[in-house]
Coordinates of C-alpha atoms and ligand atoms in Angstrom, one line a residue:
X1 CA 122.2 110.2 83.0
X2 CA 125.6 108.5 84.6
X3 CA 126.9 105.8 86.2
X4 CA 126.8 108.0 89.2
X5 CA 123.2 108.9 89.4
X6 CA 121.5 107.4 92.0
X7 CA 118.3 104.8 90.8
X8 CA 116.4 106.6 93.5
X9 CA 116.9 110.0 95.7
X10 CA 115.0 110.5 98.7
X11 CA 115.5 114.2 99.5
X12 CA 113.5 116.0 103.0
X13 CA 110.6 113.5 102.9
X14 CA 108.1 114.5 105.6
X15 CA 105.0 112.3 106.2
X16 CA 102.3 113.0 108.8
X17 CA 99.4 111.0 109.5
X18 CA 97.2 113.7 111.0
X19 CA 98.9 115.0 113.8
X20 CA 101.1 111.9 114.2
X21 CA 104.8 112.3 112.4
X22 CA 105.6 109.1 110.7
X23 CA 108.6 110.2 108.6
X24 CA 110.8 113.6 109.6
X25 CA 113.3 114.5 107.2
X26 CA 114.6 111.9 105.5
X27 CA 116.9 111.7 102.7
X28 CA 118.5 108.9 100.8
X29 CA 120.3 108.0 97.6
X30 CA 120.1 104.1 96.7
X31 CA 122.6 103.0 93.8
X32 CA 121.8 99.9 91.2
X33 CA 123.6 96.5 92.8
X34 CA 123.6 98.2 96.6
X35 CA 121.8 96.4 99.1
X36 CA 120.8 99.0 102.0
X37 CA 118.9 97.9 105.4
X38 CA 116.5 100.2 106.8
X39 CA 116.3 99.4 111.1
X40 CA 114.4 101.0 113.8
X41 CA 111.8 100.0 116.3
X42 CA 108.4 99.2 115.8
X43 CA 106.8 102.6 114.8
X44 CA 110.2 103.7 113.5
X45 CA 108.2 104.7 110.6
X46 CA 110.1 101.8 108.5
X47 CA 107.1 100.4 106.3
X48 CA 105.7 103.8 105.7
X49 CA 109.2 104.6 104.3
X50 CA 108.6 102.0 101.8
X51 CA 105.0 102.3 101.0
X52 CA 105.8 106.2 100.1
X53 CA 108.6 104.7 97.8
X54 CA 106.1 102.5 96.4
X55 CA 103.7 104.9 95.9
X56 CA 101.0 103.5 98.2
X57 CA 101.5 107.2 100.3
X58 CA 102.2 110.4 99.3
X59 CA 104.7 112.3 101.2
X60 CA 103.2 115.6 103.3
X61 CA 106.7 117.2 101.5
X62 CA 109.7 116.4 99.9
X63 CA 111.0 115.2 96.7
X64 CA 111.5 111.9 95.0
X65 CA 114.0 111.3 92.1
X66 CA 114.0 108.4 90.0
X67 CA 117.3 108.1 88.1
X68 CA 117.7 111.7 88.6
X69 CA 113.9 112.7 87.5
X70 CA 111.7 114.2 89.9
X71 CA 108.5 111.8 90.4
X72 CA 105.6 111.6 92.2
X73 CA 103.1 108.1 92.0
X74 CA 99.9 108.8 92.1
X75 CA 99.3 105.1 93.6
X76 CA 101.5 101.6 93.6
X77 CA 101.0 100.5 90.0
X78 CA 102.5 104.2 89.0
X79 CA 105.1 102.8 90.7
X80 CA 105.3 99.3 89.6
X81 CA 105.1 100.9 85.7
X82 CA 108.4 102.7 87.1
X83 CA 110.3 99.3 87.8
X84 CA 109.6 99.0 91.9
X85 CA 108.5 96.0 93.2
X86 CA 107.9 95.4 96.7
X87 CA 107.8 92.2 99.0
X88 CA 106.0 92.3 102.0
X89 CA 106.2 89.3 104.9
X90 CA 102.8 88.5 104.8
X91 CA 103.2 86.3 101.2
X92 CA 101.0 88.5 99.0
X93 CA 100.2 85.5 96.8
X94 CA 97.1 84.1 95.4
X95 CA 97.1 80.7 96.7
X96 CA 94.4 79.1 95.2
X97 CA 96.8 79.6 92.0
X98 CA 99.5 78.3 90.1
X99 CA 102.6 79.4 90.5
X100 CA 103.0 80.8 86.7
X101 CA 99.7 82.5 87.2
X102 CA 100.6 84.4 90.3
X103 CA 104.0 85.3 88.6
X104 CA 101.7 87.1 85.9
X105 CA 99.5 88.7 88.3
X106 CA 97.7 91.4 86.7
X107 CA 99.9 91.3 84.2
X108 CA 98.8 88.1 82.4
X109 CA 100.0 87.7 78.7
X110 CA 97.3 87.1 76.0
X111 CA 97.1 85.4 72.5
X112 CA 96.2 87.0 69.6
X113 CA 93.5 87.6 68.4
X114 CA 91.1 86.5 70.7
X115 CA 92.8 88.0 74.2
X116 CA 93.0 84.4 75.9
X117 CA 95.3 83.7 78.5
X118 CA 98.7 82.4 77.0
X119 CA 99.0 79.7 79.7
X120 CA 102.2 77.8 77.8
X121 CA 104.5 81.1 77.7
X122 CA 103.2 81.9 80.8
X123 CA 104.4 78.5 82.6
X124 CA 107.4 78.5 80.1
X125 CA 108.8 82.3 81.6
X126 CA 108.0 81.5 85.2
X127 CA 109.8 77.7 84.5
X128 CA 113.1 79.7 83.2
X129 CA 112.6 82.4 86.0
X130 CA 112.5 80.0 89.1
X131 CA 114.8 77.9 87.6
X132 CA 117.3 80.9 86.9
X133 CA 117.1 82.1 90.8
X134 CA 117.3 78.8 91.9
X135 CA 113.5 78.8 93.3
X136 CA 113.3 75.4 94.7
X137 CA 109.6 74.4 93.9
X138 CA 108.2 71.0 92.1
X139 CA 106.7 72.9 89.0
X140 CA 105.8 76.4 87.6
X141 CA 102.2 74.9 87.6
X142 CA 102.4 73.8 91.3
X143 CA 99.5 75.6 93.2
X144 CA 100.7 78.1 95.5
X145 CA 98.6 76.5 98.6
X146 CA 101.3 73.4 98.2
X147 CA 104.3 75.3 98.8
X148 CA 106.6 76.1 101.8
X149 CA 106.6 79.5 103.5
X150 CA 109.9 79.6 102.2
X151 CA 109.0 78.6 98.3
X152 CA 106.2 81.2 98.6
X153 CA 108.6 83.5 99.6
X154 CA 111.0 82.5 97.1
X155 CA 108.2 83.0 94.4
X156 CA 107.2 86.6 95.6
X157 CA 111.1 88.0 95.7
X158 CA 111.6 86.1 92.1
X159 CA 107.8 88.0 90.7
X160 CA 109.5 91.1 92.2
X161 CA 113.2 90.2 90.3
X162 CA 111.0 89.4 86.9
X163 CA 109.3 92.8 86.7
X164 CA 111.6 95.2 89.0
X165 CA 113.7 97.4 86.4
X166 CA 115.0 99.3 88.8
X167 CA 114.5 98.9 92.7
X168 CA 113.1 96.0 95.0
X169 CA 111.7 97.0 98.4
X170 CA 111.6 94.0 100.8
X171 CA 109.3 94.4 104.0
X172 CA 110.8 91.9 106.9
X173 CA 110.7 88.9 103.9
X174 CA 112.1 86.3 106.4
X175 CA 109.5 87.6 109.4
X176 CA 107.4 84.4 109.0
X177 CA 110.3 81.7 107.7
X178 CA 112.2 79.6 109.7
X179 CA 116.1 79.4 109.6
X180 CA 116.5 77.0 106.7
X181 CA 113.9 78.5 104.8
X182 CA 115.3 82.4 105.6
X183 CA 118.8 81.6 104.4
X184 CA 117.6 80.4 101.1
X185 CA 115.9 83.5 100.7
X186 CA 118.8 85.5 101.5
X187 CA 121.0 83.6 99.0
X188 CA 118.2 84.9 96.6
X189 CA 118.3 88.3 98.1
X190 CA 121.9 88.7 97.2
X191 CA 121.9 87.5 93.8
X192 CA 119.2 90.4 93.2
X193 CA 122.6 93.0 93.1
X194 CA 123.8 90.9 90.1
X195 CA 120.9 92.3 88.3
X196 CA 122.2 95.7 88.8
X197 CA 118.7 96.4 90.8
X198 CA 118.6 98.5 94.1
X199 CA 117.5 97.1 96.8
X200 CA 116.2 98.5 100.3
X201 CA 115.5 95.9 103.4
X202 CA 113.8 95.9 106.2
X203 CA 114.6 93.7 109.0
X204 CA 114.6 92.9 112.2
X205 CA 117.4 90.7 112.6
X206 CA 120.7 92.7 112.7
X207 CA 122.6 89.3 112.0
X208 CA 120.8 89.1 108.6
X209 CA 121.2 92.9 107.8
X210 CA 124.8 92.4 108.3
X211 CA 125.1 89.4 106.5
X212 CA 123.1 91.0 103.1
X213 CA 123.7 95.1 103.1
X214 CA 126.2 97.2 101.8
X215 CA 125.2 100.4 103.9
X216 CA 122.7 100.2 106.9
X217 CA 120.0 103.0 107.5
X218 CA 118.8 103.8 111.2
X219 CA 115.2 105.4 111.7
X220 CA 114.0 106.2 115.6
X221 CA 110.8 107.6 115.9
X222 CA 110.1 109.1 112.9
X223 CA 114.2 110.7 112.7
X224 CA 116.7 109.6 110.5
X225 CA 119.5 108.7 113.4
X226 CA 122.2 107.8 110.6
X227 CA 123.2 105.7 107.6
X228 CA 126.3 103.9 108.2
X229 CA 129.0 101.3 105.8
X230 CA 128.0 98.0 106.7
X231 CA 131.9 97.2 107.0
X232 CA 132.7 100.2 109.2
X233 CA 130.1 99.6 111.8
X234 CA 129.4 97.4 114.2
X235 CA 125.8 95.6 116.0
X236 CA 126.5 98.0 119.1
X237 CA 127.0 101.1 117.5
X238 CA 124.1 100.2 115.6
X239 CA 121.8 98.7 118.3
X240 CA 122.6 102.2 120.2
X241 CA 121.7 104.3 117.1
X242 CA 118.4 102.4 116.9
X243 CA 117.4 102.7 120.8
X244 CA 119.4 106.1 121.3
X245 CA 121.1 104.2 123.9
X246 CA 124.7 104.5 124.4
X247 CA 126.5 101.0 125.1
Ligands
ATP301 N1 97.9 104.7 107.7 C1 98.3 105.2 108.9 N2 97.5 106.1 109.5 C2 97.9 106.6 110.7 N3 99.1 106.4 111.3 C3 99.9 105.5 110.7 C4 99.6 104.9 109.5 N4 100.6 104.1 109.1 C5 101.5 104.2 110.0 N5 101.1 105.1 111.0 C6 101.9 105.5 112.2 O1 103.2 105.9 111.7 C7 104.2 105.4 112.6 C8 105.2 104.6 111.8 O2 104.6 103.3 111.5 P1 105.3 102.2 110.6 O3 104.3 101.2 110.3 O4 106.0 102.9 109.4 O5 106.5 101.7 111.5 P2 107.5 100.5 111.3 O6 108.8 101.1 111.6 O7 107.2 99.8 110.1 O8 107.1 99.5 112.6 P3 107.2 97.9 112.7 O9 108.6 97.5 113.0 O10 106.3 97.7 113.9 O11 106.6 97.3 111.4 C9 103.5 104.7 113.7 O12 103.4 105.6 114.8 C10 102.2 104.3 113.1 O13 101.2 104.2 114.1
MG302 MG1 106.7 97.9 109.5

């Protein structure tokens, strides 16, 4: 492997759902420290994008390469073991928990020799973790249910950072935030490419897909309309890709 092989290659992916076409020929290459929106209307075919990259569906055909080595997930913790994460808008948190014990999800850490939970490292990592991102929340034991929609956000994208090796896929993260709240969580966004991970985004708001990406992708209907440089484009050529409207 090289500098110069992409972390993941989408090549001809093809998904049907029955007789509906989600996904038509698509192919993609994301790089480690890119940032790459994926827009379209609703029923672009957007979030089925991501949940094939995630492993949550399989494509009908085509072929997925993980730095350079073809893969297939049999479901989403294949995928997780691979290093992707994914953040969705709806705040997959538990939120009767704390914060240090939804960080851990599923992946709790144990003492020796009895298997019980390791609730001091636990809190410990998450305190560094939030505390390295900037995570604005009162503790790493604070219960979820206490927090902001923003915090909770903040929490989910810094789970993702902790055990993504490799690639973060965001879902419309800011879709339920307010302002204040999205624009901490696109500071946090951005600092993601300092860790060298790849990151795909999908939004709704052009303004924040050209404030965070490096390359924008366009999906209409199911067709891959285009992938353009975020500094050589513009909101009307892209609105126009995405509605197949000329302006
Ligand atoms: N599990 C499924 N079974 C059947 N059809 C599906 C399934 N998931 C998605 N579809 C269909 O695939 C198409 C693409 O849906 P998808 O959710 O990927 O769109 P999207 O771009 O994420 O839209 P939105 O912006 O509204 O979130 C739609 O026509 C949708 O109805
Ligand atoms: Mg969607």
């Amino acid at each position: 492997m090289n500098g110069t092989t992409p972390v993941l290659s989408l090549k001809n992916i093809h998904k049907a759902f029955g007789g509906v076409v989600a996904i038509q020929d698509f192919s993609l290459d994301l790089k480690a420290g890119e940032i790459v929106a994926l827009v379209g209307d609703n029923g672009a075919g957007k979030s089925t994008l991501i949940k094939i990259i995630s492993g949550v569906h399989k494509p009908t055909s085509g072929e997925i390469r993980l730095d350079g080595e073809e893969t297939a997930f049999s479901d989403a913790s294949s995928a997780r073991e691979r290093g992707i994460e994914v953040v969705y808008q709806d705040l997959a948190l538990a939120v009767e928990q704390p914060v240090y014990m939804n960080m851990f999800l599923g992946r709790e850490l144990t003492k020796k020799p009895f298997g019980l939970l390791d609730k001091v490292s636990m809190r410990k990592e998450c305190q560094e973790l939030v505390d390295e991102l900037d995570v604005r929340i009162p503790s790493a034991s604070s219960t979820i249910r206490d927090l902001s929609g923003g915090q909770r956000q903040g929490i989910a994208i810094a789970r993702s950072a902790h055990w993504a090796s490799k690639l973060i896929l965001l879902d419309e993260p800011t879709a339920a935030l307010g302002v204040a709240e999205t624009a901490k969580v696109e500071e946090l966004v951005a600092s993601l490419k300092k860790k060298n991970l790849a990151i795909l985004i999908i939004s709704d708001s052009l303004d924040q897909v050209f404030r965070l990406s490096d390359r924008i992708c366009v999906l209409r209907r199911g067709q891959q309309i285009g992938v353009r440089k975020t500094s050589e484009t513009d909101k009307n050529e892209i609105v126009s890709m995405i509605t197949g409207v000329d302006s």
